[in-house]
C-alpha cells in the first residue's frame, strides 16, 4: 500500500491534454495548485476553493470536476483536460470558444475556463442538449459579469453548430 | 484555503483501510470522492493526520440490486448511480433527488456513502435513507454491523460510526408495488443547501414524510394519508417538533410553513404517482 508522507513531495504523473506530465506534490496539494504552480498551466482559475464557484472546473477522465476538490495525488494516472487543450491548433479556437467570442459570453474571463470545460464535456455527451439542460449544467458555475444571458446564447449557438458539423 | 499536512494512503483492499482506521482512529479520515471532505480540509475545519483513499478498493465499487434494496458500495459515485437506466423504475425517489445534490460537476466525483458519512442535516441522501428506512453497513477489524438509518444520524454532522469503522455500503430500499414516492426541495438557487427538503412515501392510504434542512439531522415520521383530514394537524405538529431555527437563509417560521405546505404537496404528489 503506497503511503505518501505529509511534508514530503512525491512524484505525480498523469496525462494533461493528451500529453504525459509529471511533477512533485505534497499529499495536501490541490490539483488546481498543481496545475498552476507546478506544471505552469495557469488557464485553470482558482476562485472559492470549496467547490462552489466552478472556476477551477477541469475534465477528469472525461467528466467535469472541481480541481480545488481534488488532490494532485488523486489524479495519478488520470486523463486530465484543461482549457489549454480546447483549441485545435495555435491561432484557432474551438467551436465553443469561438461561440463565446462571437456572443460576448465573457467580460473579465475569470469564470470562463471552468464554464468551457463543463460545456465542452456536456455537449460531447449530449449533442441534443435542451436549453433547460444547458442552463442546469451552467448552474454549477458563478459568473459575476455577464448575467449568464450571453453565455446561454453562446452555448446554444455552439450546440447548433456542433450538430451541423460534429467534427468541427 | 489550503489543507494542513496529512499522510495519504491509497488502499488497494478493504483490509488496508480497516488497518489504518484501527491504528489511527479519529486521526484518520476516509477519502472517497472528496466533495464534502475537501472543503472541510481546505477551510481547515478538519485536520486529519492521514487520509485513506478508498476509490481503488475493488470490493467497494459495486451496486447490487437484491430485489428489495440497492446496496451501494462506498466507492460508488453519485453520478454512477444517477446514470443507471433503471433507477427511476427501481426507486423513483433516488432519481428525483439525485439532481438536487450539489452540481453535476461535484456528483461526478462525490460518492453516495460519503454524503451519508458527512451527515449534513440539509443533505439529500441522508434524508432519503431515513425516509425509506435504509441501512448503513459498517465494518471495522472488530466487527461488522448494520445500523438502521433512523438511528445512524445522531446530530449535526454526527453519526453512530465509531472512529475505527468504515461505511462499506448503504442499502436503499427499492420501490414496492402500490407505493408512491415523491421528492421536493426549496433552496435559494439550484445546488444550494436545502432550506427545506421533503421526501414522501405513500402506501395503503398512509404516508411517511422525511424532512431535511430543518432539524440537526434528517427526520422521518409516519403521517395520515393525503385524503385524511388529520393530515394538516399532523404536519403542523411535525413542523413544531423539528425545532426549526432562524439562520442566514430563512427564518424558523418560514421553515415551519414549508414543512406544512411543501410536506403536503410532496405527500399528494407521492399519492398521485403510486405504481
Short mmCIF file of N, CA, C and O in Angstrom, two decimals, chain A residues 1-7 26-30 32-33 46 48-52 57 60 63-66 68-71 73-76 118 136-142, chain B residues 1-12 16 20 23-24 31-35 38-39 42-44 50-51 53 56 82 98-100 103-109 190:
data_model
loop_
_atom_site.label_atom_id
_atom_site.label_comp_id
_atom_site.label_asym_id
_atom_site.label_seq_id
_atom_site.Cartn_x
_atom_site.Cartn_y
_atom_site.Cartn_z
N UNK A 1 0.85 -1.19 0.00
CA UNK A 1 0.00 0.00 0.00
C UNK A 1 0.88 1.24 0.00
O UNK A 1 1.69 1.42 0.90
N UNK A 2 0.79 2.07 -1.05
CA UNK A 2 1.62 3.27 -1.04
C UNK A 2 1.15 4.26 0.03
O UNK A 2 -0.04 4.57 0.09
N UNK A 3 2.06 4.66 0.92
CA UNK A 3 1.73 5.68 1.91
C UNK A 3 2.63 6.87 1.62
O UNK A 3 3.85 6.77 1.67
N UNK A 4 2.04 7.99 1.29
CA UNK A 4 2.80 9.20 0.98
C UNK A 4 2.81 10.08 2.22
O UNK A 4 1.76 10.43 2.75
N UNK A 5 4.02 10.43 2.69
CA UNK A 5 4.11 11.16 3.95
C UNK A 5 3.83 12.64 3.77
O UNK A 5 4.20 13.24 2.76
N UNK A 6 3.21 13.18 4.81
CA UNK A 6 2.95 14.62 4.85
C UNK A 6 4.29 15.35 4.83
O UNK A 6 5.28 14.87 5.34
N UNK A 7 4.32 16.52 4.24
CA UNK A 7 5.51 17.34 4.30
C UNK A 7 6.60 16.93 3.32
O UNK A 7 7.59 17.63 3.15
N UNK A 26 3.25 17.55 -2.45
CA UNK A 26 2.90 17.06 -1.12
C UNK A 26 1.50 16.47 -1.22
O UNK A 26 0.70 16.90 -2.07
N UNK A 27 1.15 15.53 -0.32
CA UNK A 27 -0.20 14.96 -0.38
C UNK A 27 -1.29 16.02 -0.31
O UNK A 27 -2.35 15.86 -0.91
N UNK A 28 -1.05 17.11 0.40
CA UNK A 28 -2.11 18.09 0.59
C UNK A 28 -2.27 19.06 -0.58
O UNK A 28 -3.16 19.91 -0.56
N UNK A 29 -1.42 18.96 -1.58
CA UNK A 29 -1.51 19.92 -2.70
C UNK A 29 -2.75 19.63 -3.55
O UNK A 29 -2.98 18.52 -3.98
N UNK A 30 -3.54 20.68 -3.79
CA UNK A 30 -4.74 20.54 -4.60
C UNK A 30 -4.37 20.42 -6.08
O UNK A 30 -3.36 21.00 -6.52
N UNK A 32 -5.75 21.90 -8.48
CA UNK A 32 -5.76 23.24 -9.06
C UNK A 32 -4.39 23.91 -8.89
O UNK A 32 -3.86 24.53 -9.82
N UNK A 33 -3.79 23.77 -7.70
CA UNK A 33 -2.49 24.39 -7.45
C UNK A 33 -1.36 23.62 -8.13
O UNK A 33 -0.35 24.22 -8.52
N UNK A 46 -8.57 29.72 -10.05
CA UNK A 46 -8.91 29.32 -8.68
C UNK A 46 -9.75 30.43 -8.07
O UNK A 46 -9.31 31.57 -7.96
N UNK A 48 -13.19 30.08 -5.36
CA UNK A 48 -13.64 29.96 -3.96
C UNK A 48 -12.90 28.90 -3.17
O UNK A 48 -12.88 28.93 -1.95
N UNK A 49 -12.29 27.94 -3.86
CA UNK A 49 -11.58 26.83 -3.21
C UNK A 49 -12.44 26.01 -2.26
O UNK A 49 -11.94 25.40 -1.33
N UNK A 50 -13.76 26.01 -2.45
CA UNK A 50 -14.53 24.97 -1.77
C UNK A 50 -15.66 24.41 -2.65
O UNK A 50 -16.66 23.92 -2.16
N UNK A 51 -15.44 24.49 -3.97
CA UNK A 51 -16.30 23.74 -4.87
C UNK A 51 -17.56 24.46 -5.31
O UNK A 51 -18.38 23.88 -6.01
N UNK A 52 -17.72 25.72 -4.94
CA UNK A 52 -18.98 26.40 -5.20
C UNK A 52 -18.95 27.19 -6.52
O UNK A 52 -19.90 27.15 -7.29
N UNK A 57 -13.04 24.26 -12.68
CA UNK A 57 -13.54 23.01 -13.27
C UNK A 57 -12.65 22.53 -14.42
O UNK A 57 -12.34 23.30 -15.33
N UNK A 60 -11.82 15.37 -15.62
CA UNK A 60 -11.05 14.25 -15.11
C UNK A 60 -11.64 12.99 -15.71
O UNK A 60 -12.82 12.69 -15.48
N UNK A 63 -15.00 13.68 -17.50
CA UNK A 63 -16.15 14.31 -16.86
C UNK A 63 -15.72 15.56 -16.08
O UNK A 63 -14.65 15.59 -15.48
N UNK A 64 -16.58 16.61 -16.10
CA UNK A 64 -16.21 17.83 -15.41
C UNK A 64 -16.15 17.63 -13.90
O UNK A 64 -17.01 16.96 -13.32
N UNK A 65 -15.13 18.19 -13.27
CA UNK A 65 -14.95 18.06 -11.82
C UNK A 65 -14.17 19.26 -11.32
O UNK A 65 -13.47 19.93 -12.09
N UNK A 66 -14.30 19.52 -10.02
CA UNK A 66 -13.60 20.65 -9.42
C UNK A 66 -12.14 20.29 -9.12
O UNK A 66 -11.89 19.38 -8.31
N UNK A 68 -10.24 22.08 -7.37
CA UNK A 68 -9.96 22.51 -6.00
C UNK A 68 -10.47 21.50 -4.97
O UNK A 68 -10.17 21.63 -3.79
N UNK A 69 -11.29 20.54 -5.42
CA UNK A 69 -11.78 19.49 -4.50
C UNK A 69 -11.15 18.15 -4.86
O UNK A 69 -11.71 17.10 -4.58
N UNK A 70 -9.99 18.22 -5.50
CA UNK A 70 -9.27 17.01 -5.87
C UNK A 70 -7.81 17.22 -5.47
O UNK A 70 -7.26 18.29 -5.72
N UNK A 71 -7.22 16.22 -4.85
CA UNK A 71 -5.80 16.31 -4.53
C UNK A 71 -4.99 15.93 -5.77
O UNK A 71 -5.42 15.06 -6.55
N UNK A 73 -2.43 14.13 -5.82
CA UNK A 73 -2.08 12.71 -5.76
C UNK A 73 -3.25 11.81 -6.18
O UNK A 73 -3.03 10.68 -6.60
N UNK A 74 -4.48 12.32 -6.06
CA UNK A 74 -5.63 11.52 -6.52
C UNK A 74 -5.67 11.44 -8.05
O UNK A 74 -6.34 10.58 -8.60
N UNK A 75 -5.02 12.39 -8.71
CA UNK A 75 -5.08 12.43 -10.17
C UNK A 75 -4.04 11.52 -10.82
O UNK A 75 -3.98 11.44 -12.05
N UNK A 76 -3.24 10.83 -10.01
CA UNK A 76 -2.22 9.92 -10.53
C UNK A 76 -2.83 8.98 -11.59
O UNK A 76 -3.83 8.31 -11.33
N UNK A 118 -16.95 22.54 -18.59
CA UNK A 118 -18.23 21.89 -18.34
C UNK A 118 -19.02 21.71 -19.62
O UNK A 118 -19.54 20.64 -19.93
N UNK A 136 -29.10 24.07 -16.63
CA UNK A 136 -28.88 23.27 -15.43
C UNK A 136 -27.38 23.01 -15.25
O UNK A 136 -26.83 23.12 -14.15
N UNK A 137 -26.70 22.69 -16.35
CA UNK A 137 -25.24 22.46 -16.29
C UNK A 137 -24.52 23.73 -15.86
O UNK A 137 -23.59 23.70 -15.06
N UNK A 138 -25.02 24.86 -16.35
CA UNK A 138 -24.41 26.15 -16.03
C UNK A 138 -24.63 26.52 -14.56
O UNK A 138 -23.91 27.36 -14.01
N UNK A 139 -25.62 25.90 -13.92
CA UNK A 139 -25.89 26.23 -12.51
C UNK A 139 -24.71 25.87 -11.61
O UNK A 139 -24.63 26.34 -10.48
N UNK A 140 -23.79 25.07 -12.12
CA UNK A 140 -22.59 24.75 -11.34
C UNK A 140 -21.48 25.77 -11.49
O UNK A 140 -20.34 25.50 -11.11
N UNK A 141 -21.81 26.93 -12.05
CA UNK A 141 -20.79 27.97 -12.25
C UNK A 141 -21.32 29.33 -11.86
O UNK A 141 -22.48 29.65 -12.13
N UNK A 142 -20.48 30.14 -11.26
CA UNK A 142 -20.83 31.52 -10.97
C UNK A 142 -20.10 32.45 -11.93
O UNK A 142 -18.91 32.31 -12.15
N UNK B 1 -6.93 28.86 2.63
CA UNK B 1 -7.77 27.86 1.96
C UNK B 1 -6.94 26.69 1.41
O UNK B 1 -7.22 26.17 0.35
N UNK B 2 -5.89 26.31 2.15
CA UNK B 2 -5.12 25.12 1.75
C UNK B 2 -5.15 24.16 2.92
O UNK B 2 -5.05 24.58 4.08
N UNK B 3 -5.27 22.85 2.65
CA UNK B 3 -5.32 21.88 3.75
C UNK B 3 -4.03 21.88 4.57
O UNK B 3 -2.95 22.18 4.06
N UNK B 4 -4.17 21.53 5.86
CA UNK B 4 -3.00 21.28 6.70
C UNK B 4 -2.38 19.94 6.24
O UNK B 4 -3.06 19.13 5.62
N UNK B 5 -1.11 19.72 6.56
CA UNK B 5 -0.45 18.49 6.07
C UNK B 5 -1.08 17.20 6.60
O UNK B 5 -1.56 17.15 7.72
N UNK B 6 -1.09 16.18 5.75
CA UNK B 6 -1.55 14.85 6.16
C UNK B 6 -0.82 13.81 5.31
O UNK B 6 -0.34 14.12 4.22
N UNK B 7 -0.74 12.59 5.85
CA UNK B 7 -0.26 11.46 5.05
C UNK B 7 -1.40 11.01 4.14
O UNK B 7 -2.57 11.21 4.47
N UNK B 8 -1.04 10.39 3.04
CA UNK B 8 -2.05 9.90 2.09
C UNK B 8 -1.77 8.43 1.82
O UNK B 8 -0.65 8.07 1.44
N UNK B 9 -2.78 7.60 2.06
CA UNK B 9 -2.65 6.17 1.81
C UNK B 9 -3.63 5.78 0.70
O UNK B 9 -4.83 6.02 0.84
N UNK B 10 -3.11 5.21 -0.37
CA UNK B 10 -4.01 4.71 -1.40
C UNK B 10 -4.20 3.21 -1.18
O UNK B 10 -3.32 2.41 -1.49
N UNK B 11 -5.33 2.87 -0.58
CA UNK B 11 -5.57 1.47 -0.22
C UNK B 11 -5.97 0.67 -1.45
O UNK B 11 -6.67 1.18 -2.33
N UNK B 12 -5.52 -0.56 -1.49
CA UNK B 12 -5.91 -1.41 -2.63
C UNK B 12 -6.85 -2.53 -2.22
O UNK B 12 -7.42 -3.21 -3.06
N UNK B 16 -6.61 -3.12 4.23
CA UNK B 16 -5.70 -1.99 4.43
C UNK B 16 -6.45 -0.80 5.02
O UNK B 16 -5.95 -0.10 5.91
N UNK B 20 -5.64 0.93 8.85
CA UNK B 20 -5.33 2.33 9.15
C UNK B 20 -6.33 2.89 10.16
O UNK B 20 -5.96 3.57 11.12
N UNK B 23 -5.55 1.55 13.61
CA UNK B 23 -4.36 2.14 14.24
C UNK B 23 -4.55 3.61 14.57
O UNK B 23 -4.11 4.09 15.60
N UNK B 24 -5.21 4.35 13.67
CA UNK B 24 -5.21 5.81 13.83
C UNK B 24 -6.55 6.42 14.19
O UNK B 24 -6.62 7.61 14.51
N UNK B 31 -11.05 9.10 2.50
CA UNK B 31 -11.19 9.95 1.33
C UNK B 31 -11.84 9.11 0.23
O UNK B 31 -11.28 8.11 -0.22
N UNK B 32 -13.05 9.50 -0.15
CA UNK B 32 -13.71 8.81 -1.28
C UNK B 32 -13.74 9.80 -2.43
O UNK B 32 -12.71 10.10 -3.01
N UNK B 33 -14.90 10.40 -2.72
CA UNK B 33 -14.94 11.39 -3.79
C UNK B 33 -14.36 12.74 -3.36
O UNK B 33 -13.97 13.55 -4.18
N UNK B 34 -14.35 12.99 -2.07
CA UNK B 34 -13.73 14.20 -1.54
C UNK B 34 -14.60 15.45 -1.63
O UNK B 34 -14.15 16.53 -1.25
N UNK B 35 -15.84 15.33 -2.08
CA UNK B 35 -16.61 16.54 -2.34
C UNK B 35 -17.18 17.18 -1.07
O UNK B 35 -17.57 18.35 -1.07
N UNK B 38 -13.00 17.59 1.14
CA UNK B 38 -12.02 18.58 0.70
C UNK B 38 -12.38 20.00 1.10
O UNK B 38 -11.50 20.75 1.55
N UNK B 39 -13.65 20.42 1.01
CA UNK B 39 -13.97 21.76 1.54
C UNK B 39 -13.62 21.88 3.03
O UNK B 39 -13.10 22.91 3.47
N UNK B 42 -9.86 22.19 3.13
CA UNK B 42 -9.41 23.49 2.62
C UNK B 42 -9.66 24.60 3.64
O UNK B 42 -8.85 25.52 3.79
N UNK B 43 -10.79 24.51 4.34
CA UNK B 43 -11.11 25.53 5.34
C UNK B 43 -10.52 25.19 6.70
O UNK B 43 -10.74 25.91 7.67
N UNK B 44 -9.82 24.09 6.74
CA UNK B 44 -9.16 23.60 7.98
C UNK B 44 -10.16 23.38 9.11
O UNK B 44 -9.81 23.54 10.29
N UNK B 50 -4.04 11.49 8.65
CA UNK B 50 -3.90 10.63 7.47
C UNK B 50 -5.23 10.51 6.74
O UNK B 50 -6.30 10.45 7.36
N UNK B 51 -5.16 10.52 5.40
CA UNK B 51 -6.33 10.25 4.58
C UNK B 51 -6.15 8.88 3.93
O UNK B 51 -5.07 8.57 3.43
N UNK B 53 -7.45 6.79 0.91
CA UNK B 53 -8.20 6.84 -0.35
C UNK B 53 -8.76 5.45 -0.64
O UNK B 53 -8.00 4.49 -0.83
N UNK B 56 -9.75 2.96 -4.91
CA UNK B 56 -9.10 1.90 -5.69
C UNK B 56 -9.34 0.52 -5.06
O UNK B 56 -8.64 -0.44 -5.40
N UNK B 82 -26.78 7.86 -10.61
CA UNK B 82 -27.70 8.68 -11.40
C UNK B 82 -27.81 8.17 -12.84
O UNK B 82 -28.87 8.29 -13.46
N UNK B 98 -31.46 12.88 -6.77
CA UNK B 98 -30.03 12.98 -7.12
C UNK B 98 -29.68 14.28 -7.85
O UNK B 98 -28.65 14.89 -7.54
N UNK B 99 -30.52 14.76 -8.79
CA UNK B 99 -30.14 16.01 -9.48
C UNK B 99 -30.05 17.23 -8.55
O UNK B 99 -29.50 18.25 -8.93
N UNK B 100 -30.60 17.10 -7.33
CA UNK B 100 -30.55 18.21 -6.37
C UNK B 100 -29.26 18.22 -5.56
O UNK B 100 -29.00 19.18 -4.81
N UNK B 103 -23.85 19.88 -7.64
CA UNK B 103 -23.93 20.15 -9.07
C UNK B 103 -23.42 18.93 -9.82
O UNK B 103 -22.74 18.08 -9.25
N UNK B 104 -23.73 18.88 -11.13
CA UNK B 104 -23.21 17.78 -11.95
C UNK B 104 -21.69 17.68 -11.80
O UNK B 104 -21.12 16.60 -11.79
N UNK B 105 -21.04 18.85 -11.62
CA UNK B 105 -19.59 18.88 -11.55
C UNK B 105 -19.06 18.36 -10.20
O UNK B 105 -17.85 18.16 -10.06
N UNK B 106 -19.93 18.20 -9.20
CA UNK B 106 -19.48 17.57 -7.94
C UNK B 106 -19.99 16.13 -7.84
O UNK B 106 -19.33 15.29 -7.25
N UNK B 107 -21.16 15.86 -8.44
CA UNK B 107 -21.66 14.47 -8.41
C UNK B 107 -20.77 13.55 -9.25
O UNK B 107 -20.78 12.34 -9.06
N UNK B 108 -20.01 14.14 -10.17
CA UNK B 108 -19.10 13.34 -10.98
C UNK B 108 -18.05 12.66 -10.11
O UNK B 108 -17.51 11.63 -10.47
N UNK B 109 -17.76 13.21 -8.94
CA UNK B 109 -16.77 12.60 -8.06
C UNK B 109 -17.35 12.20 -6.70
O UNK B 109 -16.89 11.25 -6.08
N UNK B 190 -30.50 26.57 -7.43
CA UNK B 190 -30.27 25.15 -7.61
C UNK B 190 -28.84 24.81 -7.21
O UNK B 190 -27.91 25.50 -7.60
#
